[in-house]
Amino acid sequence: MSVPFRYADVPRFTRFSDVLDETRYVPVPDTWWIALCDVVMSTRAIEDGRYRSVNIAGAALITAVKNALPGADLPFVFGGDGATLLVPPEHRDTVEAVLAETVTWVREALGLDLRAALIPVAAVREGGRDLRVARYAASAHVDYAMFSGGGLAYADAAMKRGLHAIPAAPAGAKPDLTGLSCRFEAVPARDGLVLSLIVVPGEGADREAVLATLGAILAEVDAIPGMGRPLPESGPPMRRACRKPAAFTPR
């Protein structure tokens, strides 16, 4: 009898460059689900100075799911204007309800349009992509889910085409957002520039060539202590007062 997949059992690695080591990644079962959301027209909202509201909308799903499923260890990614979580089959219905409530709350409290979807992992593989997960431990207390196989990109594109959409819950619905806040202040550059590099392989790109290029970039970063860590050792500056999510009103 096969052992059930549990994210908690996925081994952690501590060297960031190991994100390129595909042996670190574990296949996600077809029976699992991908829950995801993103803010429609987020770029325009950010240009209008509403980046905090966009961030809160994106992070709301993660907080809501964690509150609805206390103790559940689920891999997730925060994308700034949205979020993605992997969901085992036994929690599918709970997460669907949370998605619907989050869509309604974001519209009513923040004045933003949040689209959401719940996509079976099996559909990703039927579409010719894969979904594998690993865990990078940035410290003894914090680790991050890492994904490979193109499955999340496939799911995101499917959501934006309206597939597997989750409609909004009735007016007034609100998930449990206990603990949700946005207290980070801007982090000034120590050496004149903070650079975030996003690399997206083009269609038909040579996979080995892409991995080699990324490996070379990471080697350059590793060779200079602190170059890949723009935050101070104490962490980002924080506001003294915690603003409640309801305070993020439309502008």
PDB file of N, CA, C and O in Angstrom, residues 75-102:
ATOM      1  N   PRO A  75       1.359  23.780   1.365  1.00  0.00           N
ATOM      2  CA  PRO A  75       2.298  24.623   0.623  1.00  0.00           C
ATOM      3  C   PRO A  75       1.569  25.776  -0.054  1.00  0.00           C
ATOM      4  O   PRO A  75       0.471  25.604  -0.589  1.00  0.00           O
ATOM      5  N   PHE A  76       2.186  26.954  -0.016  1.00  0.00           N
ATOM      6  CA  PHE A  76       1.551  28.115  -0.641  1.00  0.00           C
ATOM      7  C   PHE A  76       2.609  29.058  -1.182  1.00  0.00           C
ATOM      8  O   PHE A  76       3.782  29.010  -0.804  1.00  0.00           O
ATOM      9  N   VAL A  77       2.158  29.941  -2.072  1.00  0.00           N
ATOM     10  CA  VAL A  77       3.001  30.993  -2.642  1.00  0.00           C
ATOM     11  C   VAL A  77       2.205  32.288  -2.607  1.00  0.00           C
ATOM     12  O   VAL A  77       1.036  32.325  -3.018  1.00  0.00           O
ATOM     13  N   PHE A  78       2.825  33.360  -2.125  1.00  0.00           N
ATOM     14  CA  PHE A  78       2.224  34.693  -2.169  1.00  0.00           C
ATOM     15  C   PHE A  78       2.818  35.425  -3.351  1.00  0.00           C
ATOM     16  O   PHE A  78       4.037  35.563  -3.461  1.00  0.00           O
ATOM     17  N   GLY A  79       1.982  35.887  -4.254  1.00  0.00           N
ATOM     18  CA  GLY A  79       2.463  36.505  -5.478  1.00  0.00           C
ATOM     19  C   GLY A  79       2.347  38.011  -5.533  1.00  0.00           C
ATOM     20  O   GLY A  79       2.489  38.600  -6.603  1.00  0.00           O
ATOM     21  N   GLY A  80       2.073  38.658  -4.404  1.00  0.00           N
ATOM     22  CA  GLY A  80       1.935  40.108  -4.393  1.00  0.00           C
ATOM     23  C   GLY A  80       0.513  40.546  -4.674  1.00  0.00           C
ATOM     24  O   GLY A  80      -0.111  41.238  -3.861  1.00  0.00           O
ATOM     25  N   ASP A  81      -0.031  40.145  -5.819  1.00  0.00           N
ATOM     26  CA  ASP A  81      -1.423  40.476  -6.150  1.00  0.00           C
ATOM     27  C   ASP A  81      -2.303  39.230  -6.139  1.00  0.00           C
ATOM     28  O   ASP A  81      -3.432  39.259  -6.636  1.00  0.00           O
ATOM     29  N   GLY A  82      -1.800  38.158  -5.571  1.00  0.00           N
ATOM     30  CA  GLY A  82      -2.574  36.920  -5.513  1.00  0.00           C
ATOM     31  C   GLY A  82      -1.832  35.872  -4.706  1.00  0.00           C
ATOM     32  O   GLY A  82      -0.776  36.136  -4.125  1.00  0.00           O
ATOM     33  N   ALA A  83      -2.401  34.689  -4.670  1.00  0.00           N
ATOM     34  CA  ALA A  83      -1.806  33.600  -3.900  1.00  0.00           C
ATOM     35  C   ALA A  83      -2.209  32.267  -4.497  1.00  0.00           C
ATOM     36  O   ALA A  83      -3.216  32.160  -5.205  1.00  0.00           O
ATOM     37  N   THR A  84      -1.399  31.252  -4.198  1.00  0.00           N
ATOM     38  CA  THR A  84      -1.658  29.888  -4.649  1.00  0.00           C
ATOM     39  C   THR A  84      -1.395  28.942  -3.490  1.00  0.00           C
ATOM     40  O   THR A  84      -0.393  29.084  -2.789  1.00  0.00           O
ATOM     41  N   LEU A  85      -2.296  27.987  -3.287  1.00  0.00           N
ATOM     42  CA  LEU A  85      -2.118  26.964  -2.265  1.00  0.00           C
ATOM     43  C   LEU A  85      -2.423  25.602  -2.857  1.00  0.00           C
ATOM     44  O   LEU A  85      -3.280  25.471  -3.738  1.00  0.00           O
ATOM     45  N   LEU A  86      -1.738  24.577  -2.363  1.00  0.00           N
ATOM     46  CA  LEU A  86      -2.071  23.199  -2.713  1.00  0.00           C
ATOM     47  C   LEU A  86      -2.938  22.619  -1.607  1.00  0.00           C
ATOM     48  O   LEU A  86      -2.648  22.777  -0.421  1.00  0.00           O
ATOM     49  N   VAL A  87      -3.986  21.921  -2.023  1.00  0.00           N
ATOM     50  CA  VAL A  87      -5.014  21.477  -1.078  1.00  0.00           C
ATOM     51  C   VAL A  87      -5.257  19.976  -1.216  1.00  0.00           C
ATOM     52  O   VAL A  87      -5.543  19.494  -2.317  1.00  0.00           O
ATOM     53  N   PRO A  88      -5.163  19.229  -0.113  1.00  0.00           N
ATOM     54  CA  PRO A  88      -5.482  17.799  -0.185  1.00  0.00           C
ATOM     55  C   PRO A  88      -6.978  17.602  -0.372  1.00  0.00           C
ATOM     56  O   PRO A  88      -7.787  18.482  -0.036  1.00  0.00           O
ATOM     57  N   PRO A  89      -7.387  16.460  -0.910  1.00  0.00           N
ATOM     58  CA  PRO A  89      -8.804  16.266  -1.250  1.00  0.00           C
ATOM     59  C   PRO A  89      -9.754  16.416  -0.064  1.00  0.00           C
ATOM     60  O   PRO A  89     -10.884  16.887  -0.243  1.00  0.00           O
ATOM     61  N   GLU A  90      -9.308  16.046   1.135  1.00  0.00           N
ATOM     62  CA  GLU A  90     -10.214  16.117   2.289  1.00  0.00           C
ATOM     63  C   GLU A  90     -10.540  17.553   2.699  1.00  0.00           C
ATOM     64  O   GLU A  90     -11.494  17.795   3.449  1.00  0.00           O
ATOM     65  N   HIS A  91      -9.750  18.528   2.225  1.00  0.00           N
ATOM     66  CA  HIS A  91     -10.002  19.930   2.584  1.00  0.00           C
ATOM     67  C   HIS A  91     -10.561  20.742   1.422  1.00  0.00           C
ATOM     68  O   HIS A  91     -10.723  21.955   1.540  1.00  0.00           O
ATOM     69  N   ARG A  92     -10.878  20.079   0.321  1.00  0.00           N
ATOM     70  CA  ARG A  92     -11.311  20.804  -0.863  1.00  0.00           C
ATOM     71  C   ARG A  92     -12.540  21.670  -0.613  1.00  0.00           C
ATOM     72  O   ARG A  92     -12.563  22.858  -0.981  1.00  0.00           O
ATOM     73  N   ASP A  93     -13.584  21.115  -0.013  1.00  0.00           N
ATOM     74  CA  ASP A  93     -14.831  21.858   0.173  1.00  0.00           C
ATOM     75  C   ASP A  93     -14.641  23.061   1.089  1.00  0.00           C
ATOM     76  O   ASP A  93     -15.216  24.132   0.859  1.00  0.00           O
ATOM     77  N   THR A  94     -13.831  22.902   2.130  1.00  0.00           N
ATOM     78  CA  THR A  94     -13.565  24.017   3.039  1.00  0.00           C
ATOM     79  C   THR A  94     -12.873  25.151   2.306  1.00  0.00           C
ATOM     80  O   THR A  94     -13.238  26.324   2.447  1.00  0.00           O
ATOM     81  N   VAL A  95     -11.878  24.815   1.494  1.00  0.00           N
ATOM     82  CA  VAL A  95     -11.130  25.843   0.775  1.00  0.00           C
ATOM     83  C   VAL A  95     -12.000  26.511  -0.291  1.00  0.00           C
ATOM     84  O   VAL A  95     -11.895  27.719  -0.524  1.00  0.00           O
ATOM     85  N   GLU A  96     -12.895  25.753  -0.913  1.00  0.00           N
ATOM     86  CA  GLU A  96     -13.801  26.368  -1.892  1.00  0.00           C
ATOM     87  C   GLU A  96     -14.651  27.445  -1.227  1.00  0.00           C
ATOM     88  O   GLU A  96     -14.840  28.542  -1.775  1.00  0.00           O
ATOM     89  N   ALA A  97     -15.181  27.143  -0.038  1.00  0.00           N
ATOM     90  CA  ALA A  97     -15.985  28.128   0.678  1.00  0.00           C
ATOM     91  C   ALA A  97     -15.167  29.356   1.051  1.00  0.00           C
ATOM     92  O   ALA A  97     -15.636  30.492   0.945  1.00  0.00           O
ATOM     93  N   VAL A  98     -13.925  29.137   1.480  1.00  0.00           N
ATOM     94  CA  VAL A  98     -13.052  30.249   1.840  1.00  0.00           C
ATOM     95  C   VAL A  98     -12.745  31.114   0.618  1.00  0.00           C
ATOM     96  O   VAL A  98     -12.731  32.349   0.704  1.00  0.00           O
ATOM     97  N   LEU A  99     -12.485  30.494  -0.521  1.00  0.00           N
ATOM     98  CA  LEU A  99     -12.250  31.243  -1.752  1.00  0.00           C
ATOM     99  C   LEU A  99     -13.426  32.160  -2.071  1.00  0.00           C
ATOM    100  O   LEU A  99     -13.243  33.348  -2.367  1.00  0.00           O
ATOM    101  N   ALA A 100     -14.623  31.615  -2.003  1.00  0.00           N
ATOM    102  CA  ALA A 100     -15.820  32.396  -2.327  1.00  0.00           C
ATOM    103  C   ALA A 100     -15.994  33.569  -1.361  1.00  0.00           C
ATOM    104  O   ALA A 100     -16.313  34.697  -1.777  1.00  0.00           O
ATOM    105  N   GLU A 101     -15.753  33.329  -0.079  1.00  0.00           N
ATOM    106  CA  GLU A 101     -15.878  34.403   0.915  1.00  0.00           C
ATOM    107  C   GLU A 101     -14.808  35.473   0.708  1.00  0.00           C
ATOM    108  O   GLU A 101     -15.077  36.668   0.879  1.00  0.00           O
ATOM    109  N   THR A 102     -13.612  35.055   0.335  1.00  0.00           N
ATOM    110  CA  THR A 102     -12.534  36.008   0.132  1.00  0.00           C
ATOM    111  C   THR A 102     -12.820  36.908  -1.062  1.00  0.00           C
ATOM    112  O   THR A 102     -12.553  38.118  -1.023  1.00  0.00           O
TER     113      THR A 102
END
